[in-house]
Amino acid sequence: MREELETELALVSDLLVAMAAAVRSAMRTATTALLTADRSAADAVVTGDAEVNDLRSRVEDRVYATTARQAPVASDLRALFTALHMAADLERMGDLAKHVAQIAQRSHPEPAVPTELSELFSQMGQVADQVAGKITQVLSEADSRGAAQLDHDDDAMDRLHRDLLGLLLDPSRSYSTQTAIDAALLGRFYERYADHAVNAGRQVVFLVTGKPVSG
Amino acid sequence: MREELETELALVSDLLVAMAAAVRSAMRTATTALLTADRSAADAVVTGDAEVNDLRSRVEDRVYATTARQAPVASDLRALFTALHMAADLERMGDLAKHVAQIAQRSHPEPAVPTELSELFSQMGQVADQVAGKITQVLSEADSRGAAQLDHDDDAMDRLHRDLLGLLLDPSRSYSTQTAIDAALLGRFYERYADHAVNAGRQVVFLVTGKPVSG
């Protein structure tokens, strides 16, 4: 019984690692699609989101089946519930990558982001990639140290988000309404992506150490 | 044991009803704050969101404790897991009402929405209210009929959202960048609110009938 439960927990953890890798790759590809007006990259992200959703369903089904069959004790049950939370955050990160790709799709063949904003979005993409990478690292190495930097990355994203709004509202620049709307939504998508990544990272720490992360 | 479990399930259901009522009221107040530049209404929504988050924590704690103590059978366990999903959607609806209120706060004493867009946002507020009201109704009456109209309401919201983007991008009108950004974000918040309400409604139907809603 105990061995079976360990196997189930390991399988759930593998699914979460796969989800984290998938949503990291999705946002990386979405950023490329956005900055290079690459239609096929954008299409790939939009199509690929179904896989992320499918992985989440598999996490939920396994957690449900394991709980029903094995009546796990407190710490195992807590791990299973934490996995549900993580899967929800990771699925949402996949959705956000898809939203970025959809903006790239809609403006194609024009780039959605004007040249003078592309450096900022490139940085947002890099921070998103870092923060998503830490989840995978912490999950697969069961090492909570990397997660300590998650808040730092999130602060970096918030700063970039504020810079973006400052540029958009700078009266000396003049963007079209479409550009302003797209850029504001994109800024929000990246910022939310990092937020969910930080949440997911906190949950890994909780899973690994049994202690909630403060803040 | 069975009786204790029934009591727990009823308590979880009461918490969900309280959450649904709270997030409905939050969006109603947020819409008022938005359309009348009412600062104290906006403040109340922002402050009140902590209560919604607290209700969600209580749902999670109860579901966890009940699962740990009672090792519920399949159908009860399914109901408990469904409650977790609903609580997540309802909490997100509360967040979205808060985001609407925050835009009203930031632009105060100026209204965030120009007069010519206020009718549209008033309609979005009405649809949001309808769709949130149905969750409460279905939950508290354990009657799935109202939920059948959820998709219809969601379609109405999507139409309003498209109309809004059409107006914002209409070259014969000219909105400031701040107005365009705020209106685009607000449109998204209302649309997401309705989306989560439809999800939550579907889960109630599943809870009541044991059958997933198609589509």
Tab-separated table of C-alpha atoms in Angstrom:
chain	number	residue	atom	x	y	z
A	1	MET	CA	0.000	0.000	0.000
A	2	ARG	CA	2.745	2.423	1.037
A	3	GLU	CA	4.821	1.505	-1.996
A	4	GLU	CA	1.855	1.969	-4.307
A	5	LEU	CA	1.227	5.404	-2.825
A	6	GLU	CA	4.884	6.401	-3.267
A	7	THR	CA	4.640	5.354	-6.898
A	8	GLU	CA	1.491	7.440	-7.378
A	9	LEU	CA	3.069	10.503	-5.747
A	10	ALA	CA	6.124	10.133	-7.990
A	11	LEU	CA	3.884	9.890	-11.061
A	12	VAL	CA	2.009	13.035	-10.057
A	13	SER	CA	5.312	14.808	-9.548
A	14	ASP	CA	6.478	13.697	-13.017
A	15	LEU	CA	3.297	15.099	-14.536
A	16	LEU	CA	3.912	18.428	-12.781
A	17	VAL	CA	7.487	18.500	-14.078
A	18	ALA	CA	6.144	17.870	-17.586
A	19	MET	CA	3.580	20.674	-17.170
A	20	ALA	CA	6.203	23.099	-15.888
A	21	ALA	CA	8.477	22.299	-18.834
A	22	ALA	CA	5.581	22.664	-21.286
A	23	VAL	CA	4.420	26.064	-20.032
A	24	ARG	CA	7.973	27.344	-19.898
A	25	SER	CA	8.548	26.338	-23.482
A	26	ALA	CA	5.133	27.756	-24.464
A	27	MET	CA	5.961	31.232	-23.148
A	28	ARG	CA	9.400	31.141	-24.719
A	29	THR	CA	7.902	30.290	-28.107
A	30	ALA	CA	5.117	32.850	-27.635
A	31	THR	CA	7.705	35.577	-26.968
A	32	THR	CA	9.585	34.598	-30.129
A	33	ALA	CA	6.314	34.665	-32.060
A	34	LEU	CA	5.556	38.103	-30.670
A	35	LEU	CA	8.947	39.658	-31.341
A	36	THR	CA	9.565	38.168	-34.768
A	37	ALA	CA	5.954	38.049	-36.052
A	38	ASP	CA	6.439	34.305	-36.490
A	39	ARG	CA	3.023	32.943	-37.336
A	40	SER	CA	3.863	29.253	-37.172
A	41	ALA	CA	5.423	29.679	-33.719
A	42	ALA	CA	2.262	31.450	-32.557
A	43	ASP	CA	0.083	28.695	-34.013
A	44	ALA	CA	2.167	26.034	-32.279
A	45	VAL	CA	1.650	27.661	-28.874
A	46	VAL	CA	-2.093	28.001	-29.381
A	47	THR	CA	-2.459	24.390	-30.530
A	48	GLY	CA	-0.084	23.068	-27.886
A	49	ASP	CA	-2.123	24.460	-25.003
A	50	ALA	CA	-4.486	21.484	-25.238
A	51	GLU	CA	-1.612	19.264	-24.109
A	52	VAL	CA	-1.077	21.367	-20.995
A	53	ASN	CA	-4.786	21.168	-20.200
A	54	ASP	CA	-4.645	17.431	-20.738
A	55	LEU	CA	-1.714	17.112	-18.320
A	56	ARG	CA	-3.703	19.019	-15.717
A	57	SER	CA	-6.643	16.637	-16.134
A	58	ARG	CA	-4.276	13.732	-15.660
A	59	VAL	CA	-2.921	15.242	-12.438
A	60	GLU	CA	-6.466	15.731	-11.160
A	61	ASP	CA	-7.582	12.240	-12.130
A	62	ARG	CA	-4.577	10.660	-10.439
A	63	VAL	CA	-4.949	12.702	-7.281
A	64	TYR	CA	-8.612	11.828	-7.145
A	65	ALA	CA	-8.073	8.121	-7.796
A	66	THR	CA	-5.211	7.909	-5.306
A	67	THR	CA	-7.213	9.660	-2.605
A	68	ALA	CA	-10.212	7.417	-3.225
A	69	ARG	CA	-8.273	4.151	-3.291
A	70	GLN	CA	-5.576	4.694	-0.699
A	71	ALA	CA	-7.094	6.973	1.948
A	72	PRO	CA	-3.666	8.632	2.335
A	73	VAL	CA	-2.458	9.943	5.694
A	74	ALA	CA	-2.140	13.630	6.455
A	75	SER	CA	1.249	14.446	4.907
A	76	ASP	CA	0.574	12.475	1.725
A	77	LEU	CA	-2.874	13.982	1.430
A	78	ARG	CA	-1.345	17.435	1.833
A	79	ALA	CA	1.095	16.642	-0.963
A	80	LEU	CA	-1.765	15.524	-3.204
A	81	PHE	CA	-3.763	18.706	-2.508
A	82	THR	CA	-0.675	20.816	-3.153
A	83	ALA	CA	-0.286	19.070	-6.497
A	84	LEU	CA	-3.828	20.170	-7.409
A	85	HIS	CA	-2.920	23.796	-6.674
A	86	MET	CA	0.275	23.602	-8.661
A	87	ALA	CA	-1.492	22.031	-11.612
A	88	ALA	CA	-4.027	24.884	-11.562
A	89	ASP	CA	-1.263	27.532	-11.576
A	90	LEU	CA	0.652	25.750	-14.314
A	91	GLU	CA	-2.442	25.402	-16.494
A	92	ARG	CA	-3.096	29.115	-16.095
A	93	MET	CA	0.504	29.856	-17.134
A	94	GLY	CA	-0.155	27.850	-20.287
A	95	ASP	CA	-3.304	29.904	-20.942
A	96	LEU	CA	-1.338	33.120	-20.566
A	97	ALA	CA	1.323	31.962	-23.023
A	98	LYS	CA	-1.532	31.149	-25.401
A	99	HIS	CA	-2.987	34.656	-24.958
A	100	VAL	CA	0.394	36.172	-25.873
A	101	ALA	CA	0.544	33.944	-28.956
A	102	GLN	CA	-3.013	34.912	-29.927
A	103	ILE	CA	-2.082	38.587	-29.979
A	104	ALA	CA	0.865	37.696	-32.252
A	105	GLN	CA	-1.531	35.695	-34.465
A	106	ARG	CA	-4.056	38.483	-34.751
A	107	SER	CA	-1.602	41.163	-35.757
A	108	HIS	CA	0.275	38.953	-38.215
A	109	PRO	CA	1.909	39.774	-40.659
A	110	GLU	CA	2.452	43.034	-38.752
A	111	PRO	CA	4.354	42.646	-35.472
A	112	ALA	CA	2.038	43.306	-32.498
A	113	VAL	CA	4.816	45.141	-30.673
A	114	PRO	CA	6.450	48.243	-32.169
A	115	THR	CA	10.261	48.223	-32.395
A	116	GLU	CA	10.708	50.668	-29.521
A	117	LEU	CA	8.886	48.322	-27.130
A	118	SER	CA	10.449	45.080	-28.291
A	119	GLU	CA	13.448	45.276	-25.928
A	120	LEU	CA	11.084	45.608	-22.961
A	121	PHE	CA	9.006	42.617	-24.035
A	122	SER	CA	12.172	40.660	-24.681
A	123	GLN	CA	13.137	41.310	-21.042
A	124	MET	CA	9.700	40.319	-19.823
A	125	GLY	CA	10.084	37.093	-21.775
A	126	GLN	CA	13.465	36.460	-20.144
A	127	VAL	CA	12.141	36.997	-16.627
A	128	ALA	CA	9.156	34.752	-17.398
A	129	ASP	CA	11.564	32.090	-18.601
A	130	GLN	CA	13.750	32.350	-15.496
A	131	VAL	CA	10.894	32.101	-13.100
A	132	ALA	CA	9.314	29.165	-14.935
A	133	GLY	CA	12.695	27.461	-15.079
A	134	LYS	CA	13.014	27.607	-11.309
A	135	ILE	CA	9.802	25.671	-10.802
A	136	THR	CA	11.103	22.837	-12.946
A	137	GLN	CA	14.435	22.905	-11.188
A	138	VAL	CA	12.997	22.882	-7.691
A	139	LEU	CA	10.425	20.232	-8.594
A	140	SER	CA	12.809	17.852	-10.258
A	141	GLU	CA	15.621	18.284	-7.731
A	142	ALA	CA	13.315	18.530	-4.700
A	143	ASP	CA	15.541	21.421	-3.658
A	144	SER	CA	13.846	24.500	-2.270
A	145	ARG	CA	16.828	26.870	-2.508
A	146	GLY	CA	16.067	28.091	-6.035
A	147	ALA	CA	12.590	29.063	-4.923
A	148	ALA	CA	13.985	31.690	-2.563
A	149	GLN	CA	14.722	33.856	-5.600
A	150	LEU	CA	11.214	33.640	-6.995
A	151	ASP	CA	10.087	36.832	-5.285
A	152	HIS	CA	13.106	38.648	-6.641
A	153	ASP	CA	12.166	37.611	-10.185
A	154	ASP	CA	8.586	38.653	-9.567
A	155	ASP	CA	9.773	42.120	-8.471
A	156	ALA	CA	11.774	42.385	-11.692
A	157	MET	CA	8.637	41.591	-13.679
A	158	ASP	CA	6.586	44.167	-11.766
A	159	ARG	CA	9.213	46.799	-12.523
A	160	LEU	CA	9.164	45.973	-16.233
A	161	HIS	CA	5.362	46.114	-16.172
A	162	ARG	CA	5.448	49.599	-14.596
A	163	ASP	CA	8.064	50.747	-17.130
A	164	LEU	CA	5.809	49.546	-19.912
A	165	LEU	CA	2.806	51.507	-18.671
A	166	GLY	CA	5.053	54.552	-18.242
A	167	LEU	CA	6.170	54.315	-21.877
A	168	LEU	CA	2.633	53.774	-23.136
A	169	LEU	CA	1.359	56.843	-21.293
A	170	ASP	CA	4.356	59.057	-22.089
A	171	PRO	CA	2.783	62.041	-23.891
A	172	SER	CA	5.889	62.532	-26.049
A	173	ARG	CA	5.224	59.183	-27.717
A	174	SER	CA	2.174	58.371	-29.673
A	175	TYR	CA	1.019	54.823	-30.147
A	176	SER	CA	-2.058	53.724	-32.045
A	177	THR	CA	-4.989	52.599	-29.905
A	178	GLN	CA	-4.496	49.018	-31.120
A	179	THR	CA	-0.829	49.071	-30.101
A	180	ALA	CA	-1.627	50.578	-26.686
A	181	ILE	CA	-4.350	47.985	-26.015
A	182	ASP	CA	-2.216	45.055	-27.193
A	183	ALA	CA	0.809	46.203	-25.213
A	184	ALA	CA	-1.242	46.756	-22.040
A	185	LEU	CA	-2.809	43.300	-22.319
A	186	LEU	CA	0.552	41.687	-23.104
A	187	GLY	CA	2.120	43.391	-20.101
A	188	ARG	CA	-0.633	41.990	-17.942
A	189	PHE	CA	-0.207	38.467	-19.372
A	190	TYR	CA	3.520	38.395	-18.606
A	191	GLU	CA	2.974	39.804	-15.149
A	192	ARG	CA	0.249	37.248	-14.363
A	193	TYR	CA	2.436	34.451	-15.735
A	194	ALA	CA	5.230	35.381	-13.303
A	195	ASP	CA	2.694	35.655	-10.472
A	196	HIS	CA	1.397	32.156	-11.057
A	197	ALA	CA	4.948	30.868	-11.375
A	198	VAL	CA	5.776	32.341	-7.965
A	199	ASN	CA	2.662	30.699	-6.511
A	200	ALA	CA	3.586	27.375	-8.022
A	201	GLY	CA	7.156	27.763	-6.738
A	202	ARG	CA	5.889	28.453	-3.216
A	203	GLN	CA	3.859	25.300	-3.345
A	204	VAL	CA	6.892	23.263	-4.330
A	205	VAL	CA	8.732	24.676	-1.345
A	206	PHE	CA	5.805	23.719	0.850
A	207	LEU	CA	5.827	20.250	-0.669
A	208	VAL	CA	9.561	19.829	-0.126
A	209	THR	CA	9.937	21.455	3.297
A	210	GLY	CA	6.424	21.165	4.752
A	211	LYS	CA	6.649	24.883	5.618
A	212	PRO	CA	4.770	27.694	3.871
A	213	VAL	CA	6.873	30.487	2.344
A	214	SER	CA	6.208	33.829	3.998
A	215	GLY	CA	5.205	36.931	2.065
B	1	MET	CA	-19.794	8.845	10.413
B	2	ARG	CA	-22.229	9.264	7.529
B	3	GLU	CA	-24.106	11.942	9.402
B	4	GLU	CA	-20.900	13.801	10.209
B	5	LEU	CA	-19.927	13.710	6.547
B	6	GLU	CA	-23.330	15.046	5.459
B	7	THR	CA	-22.894	17.887	7.941
B	8	GLU	CA	-19.444	18.679	6.546
B	9	LEU	CA	-20.705	18.647	2.955
B	10	ALA	CA	-23.552	20.984	3.914
B	11	LEU	CA	-21.095	23.351	5.619
B	12	VAL	CA	-18.876	23.409	2.535
B	13	SER	CA	-21.915	24.140	0.406
B	14	ASP	CA	-22.902	27.017	2.731
B	15	LEU	CA	-19.418	28.485	2.399
B	16	LEU	CA	-19.688	28.304	-1.389
B	17	VAL	CA	-23.079	30.049	-1.275
B	18	ALA	CA	-21.520	32.771	0.885
B	19	MET	CA	-18.625	33.132	-1.578
B	20	ALA	CA	-20.968	33.324	-4.566
B	21	ALA	CA	-23.047	36.011	-2.835
B	22	ALA	CA	-19.917	37.950	-1.865
B	23	VAL	CA	-18.383	37.985	-5.348
B	24	ARG	CA	-21.716	38.908	-6.911
B	25	SER	CA	-22.082	41.838	-4.569
B	26	ALA	CA	-18.414	42.794	-5.107
B	27	MET	CA	-18.837	43.109	-8.876
B	28	ARG	CA	-22.088	45.001	-8.488
B	29	THR	CA	-20.423	47.509	-6.178
B	30	ALA	CA	-17.346	47.694	-8.409
B	31	THR	CA	-19.549	48.553	-11.401
B	32	THR	CA	-21.244	51.299	-9.394
B	33	ALA	CA	-17.842	52.608	-8.328
B	34	LEU	CA	-16.711	52.601	-11.944
B	35	LEU	CA	-19.761	54.320	-13.405
B	36	THR	CA	-20.259	56.932	-10.699
B	37	ALA	CA	-16.598	57.516	-9.712
B	38	ASP	CA	-17.595	56.486	-6.184
B	39	ARG	CA	-14.359	56.207	-4.266
B	40	SER	CA	-15.755	54.710	-1.074
B	41	ALA	CA	-17.553	51.987	-3.043
B	42	ALA	CA	-14.280	51.161	-4.813
B	43	ASP	CA	-12.411	51.078	-1.506
B	44	ALA	CA	-15.026	48.747	-0.017
B	45	VAL	CA	-14.590	46.236	-2.855
B	46	VAL	CA	-10.806	46.279	-2.592
B	47	THR	CA	-10.868	45.825	1.191
B	48	GLY	CA	-13.653	43.247	1.045
B	49	ASP	CA	-11.703	40.900	-1.203
B	50	ALA	CA	-9.799	39.564	1.812
B	51	GLU	CA	-13.065	38.080	3.073
B	52	VAL	CA	-13.574	36.184	-0.162
B	53	ASN	CA	-10.024	34.845	0.039
B	54	ASP	CA	-10.671	33.849	3.629
B	55	LEU	CA	-13.826	31.967	2.627
B	56	ARG	CA	-11.836	30.094	0.022
B	57	SER	CA	-9.252	29.083	2.630
B	58	ARG	CA	-12.051	27.845	4.835
B	59	VAL	CA	-13.481	25.723	2.002
B	60	GLU	CA	-10.032	24.238	1.385
B	61	ASP	CA	-9.351	23.563	5.041
B	62	ARG	CA	-12.701	21.845	5.488
B	63	VAL	CA	-12.342	19.752	2.368
B	64	TYR	CA	-8.885	18.727	3.451
B	65	ALA	CA	-9.904	17.923	7.035
B	66	THR	CA	-12.979	16.005	5.906
B	67	THR	CA	-11.008	13.965	3.406
B	68	ALA	CA	-8.331	13.200	5.983
B	69	ARG	CA	-10.711	12.234	8.777
B	70	GLN	CA	-13.522	10.486	6.965
B	71	ALA	CA	-11.958	8.781	3.951
B	72	PRO	CA	-15.114	9.601	1.961
B	73	VAL	CA	-16.452	7.250	-0.734
B	74	ALA	CA	-16.277	8.075	-4.418
B	75	SER	CA	-19.342	10.303	-4.845
B	76	ASP	CA	-18.663	12.304	-1.682
B	77	LEU	CA	-15.021	12.667	-2.597
B	78	ARG	CA	-16.052	13.886	-6.044
B	79	ALA	CA	-18.309	16.468	-4.396
B	80	LEU	CA	-15.432	17.651	-2.189
B	81	PHE	CA	-13.078	17.977	-5.161
B	82	THR	CA	-15.741	19.854	-7.110
B	83	ALA	CA	-16.072	22.251	-4.173
B	84	LEU	CA	-12.330	22.994	-4.455
B	85	HIS	CA	-12.763	23.895	-8.118
B	86	MET	CA	-15.747	26.106	-7.432
B	87	ALA	CA	-13.961	27.885	-4.618
B	88	ALA	CA	-11.040	28.606	-6.974
B	89	ASP	CA	-13.373	30.081	-9.631
B	90	LEU	CA	-15.263	32.135	-7.071
B	91	GLU	CA	-12.075	33.515	-5.553
B	92	ARG	CA	-10.912	34.528	-9.011
B	93	MET	CA	-14.245	36.307	-9.607
B	94	GLY	CA	-13.594	38.259	-6.411
B	95	ASP	CA	-10.128	39.208	-7.691
B	96	LEU	CA	-11.612	40.440	-10.954
B	97	ALA	CA	-14.184	42.607	-9.146
B	98	LYS	CA	-11.264	44.013	-7.154
B	99	HIS	CA	-9.351	44.780	-10.367
B	100	VAL	CA	-12.369	46.724	-11.683
B	101	ALA	CA	-12.560	48.650	-8.397
B	102	GLN	CA	-8.815	49.387	-8.526
B	103	ILE	CA	-9.180	51.021	-11.926
B	104	ALA	CA	-11.989	53.171	-10.470
B	105	GLN	CA	-9.739	54.034	-7.502
B	106	ARG	CA	-6.803	55.002	-9.673
B	107	SER	CA	-8.711	57.356	-11.932
B	108	HIS	CA	-10.671	58.966	-9.078
B	109	PRO	CA	-11.924	61.752	-8.961
B	110	GLU	CA	-12.148	61.416	-12.752
B	111	PRO	CA	-14.388	58.589	-13.949
B	112	ALA	CA	-12.296	55.814	-15.547
B	113	VAL	CA	-14.916	55.285	-18.236
B	114	PRO	CA	-15.936	58.140	-20.582
B	115	THR	CA	-19.667	58.891	-20.840
B	116	GLU	CA	-20.019	57.335	-24.285
B	117	LEU	CA	-18.795	53.958	-22.984
B	118	SER	CA	-20.718	53.944	-19.723
B	119	GLU	CA	-23.855	52.327	-21.161
B	120	LEU	CA	-21.763	49.435	-22.457
B	121	PHE	CA	-20.062	48.896	-19.101
B	122	SER	CA	-23.411	49.168	-17.368
B	123	GLN	CA	-24.606	46.281	-19.568
B	124	MET	CA	-21.478	44.268	-18.837
B	125	GLY	CA	-22.165	44.811	-15.150
B	126	GLN	CA	-25.737	43.582	-15.583
B	127	VAL	CA	-24.688	40.414	-17.386
B	128	ALA	CA	-22.014	39.775	-14.752
B	129	ASP	CA	-24.656	40.157	-12.077
B	130	GLN	CA	-27.063	37.780	-13.810
B	131	VAL	CA	-24.506	35.087	-14.318
B	132	ALA	CA	-23.225	35.347	-10.733
B	133	GLY	CA	-26.807	35.289	-9.463
B	134	LYS	CA	-27.454	31.981	-11.184
B	135	ILE	CA	-24.628	30.273	-9.338
B	136	THR	CA	-26.108	31.282	-5.987
B	137	GLN	CA	-29.562	30.213	-7.100
B	138	VAL	CA	-28.466	26.829	-8.386
B	139	LEU	CA	-26.249	26.208	-5.370
B	140	SER	CA	-28.792	27.130	-2.748
B	141	GLU	CA	-31.739	25.426	-4.447
B	142	ALA	CA	-29.727	22.448	-5.704
B	143	ASP	CA	-31.584	22.980	-8.970
B	144	SER	CA	-29.608	22.705	-12.190
B	145	ARG	CA	-32.151	24.334	-14.504
B	146	GLY	CA	-30.877	27.890	-14.086
B	147	ALA	CA	-27.414	26.752	-15.083
B	148	ALA	CA	-28.648	25.840	-18.563
B	149	GLN	CA	-28.738	29.565	-19.365
B	150	LEU	CA	-25.189	30.225	-18.268
B	151	ASP	CA	-23.778	29.768	-21.752
B	152	HIS	CA	-26.340	32.178	-23.121
B	153	ASP	CA	-25.222	34.828	-20.627
B	154	ASP	CA	-21.609	34.148	-21.485
B	155	ASP	CA	-22.375	34.710	-25.185
B	156	ALA	CA	-23.986	38.041	-24.286
B	157	MET	CA	-20.813	39.052	-22.426
B	158	ASP	CA	-18.604	38.039	-25.352
B	159	ARG	CA	-20.733	40.180	-27.687
B	160	LEU	CA	-20.433	43.196	-25.390
B	161	HIS	CA	-16.684	42.642	-25.182
B	162	ARG	CA	-16.406	42.604	-28.986
B	163	ASP	CA	-18.575	45.729	-29.223
B	164	LEU	CA	-16.276	47.452	-26.765
B	165	LEU	CA	-13.139	46.659	-28.775
B	166	GLY	CA	-14.952	47.817	-31.926
B	167	LEU	CA	-15.727	51.178	-30.317
B	168	LEU	CA	-12.209	51.583	-28.953
B	169	LEU	CA	-10.679	50.945	-32.375
B	170	ASP	CA	-13.220	52.997	-34.335
B	171	PRO	CA	-11.035	55.584	-36.148
B	172	SER	CA	-13.816	58.197	-35.987
B	173	ARG	CA	-13.514	58.279	-32.212
B	174	SER	CA	-10.461	59.253	-30.355
B	175	TYR	CA	-9.798	58.108	-26.841
B	176	SER	CA	-6.761	58.923	-24.771
B	177	THR	CA	-4.246	56.106	-24.363
B	178	GLN	CA	-5.135	55.862	-20.662
B	179	THR	CA	-8.831	55.490	-21.483
B	180	ALA	CA	-8.148	52.901	-24.180
B	181	ILE	CA	-5.928	50.851	-21.852
B	182	ASP	CA	-8.346	51.063	-18.920
B	183	ALA	CA	-11.343	50.184	-21.073
B	184	ALA	CA	-9.540	47.234	-22.692
B	185	LEU	CA	-8.489	45.864	-19.300
B	186	LEU	CA	-11.958	46.429	-17.833
B	187	GLY	CA	-13.549	44.608	-20.767
B	188	ARG	CA	-11.263	41.706	-20.126
B	189	PHE	CA	-12.042	41.661	-16.389
B	190	TYR	CA	-15.806	41.488	-17.006
B	191	GLU	CA	-15.370	38.836	-19.665
B	192	ARG	CA	-13.162	36.702	-17.420
B	193	TYR	CA	-15.593	37.144	-14.521
B	194	ALA	CA	-18.424	35.736	-16.633
B	195	ASP	CA	-16.178	32.908	-17.828
B	196	HIS	CA	-15.357	31.840	-14.283
B	197	ALA	CA	-19.014	32.139	-13.332
B	198	VAL	CA	-19.928	29.778	-16.161
B	199	ASN	CA	-17.249	27.335	-14.986
B	200	ALA	CA	-18.503	27.522	-11.423
B	201	GLY	CA	-22.077	27.035	-12.652
B	202	ARG	CA	-21.068	23.957	-14.631
B	203	GLN	CA	-19.522	22.502	-11.514
B	204	VAL	CA	-22.728	23.032	-9.555
B	205	VAL	CA	-24.611	21.160	-12.254
B	206	PHE	CA	-22.092	18.370	-11.999
B	207	LEU	CA	-22.484	18.372	-8.229
B	208	VAL	CA	-26.279	18.263	-8.436
B	209	THR	CA	-26.713	15.867	-11.361
B	210	GLY	CA	-23.453	13.921	-11.366
B	211	LYS	CA	-23.179	14.633	-15.116
B	212	PRO	CA	-20.729	17.075	-16.747
B	213	VAL	CA	-22.242	19.872	-18.836
B	214	SER	CA	-21.245	19.622	-22.493
B	215	GLY	CA	-19.639	22.490	-24.418
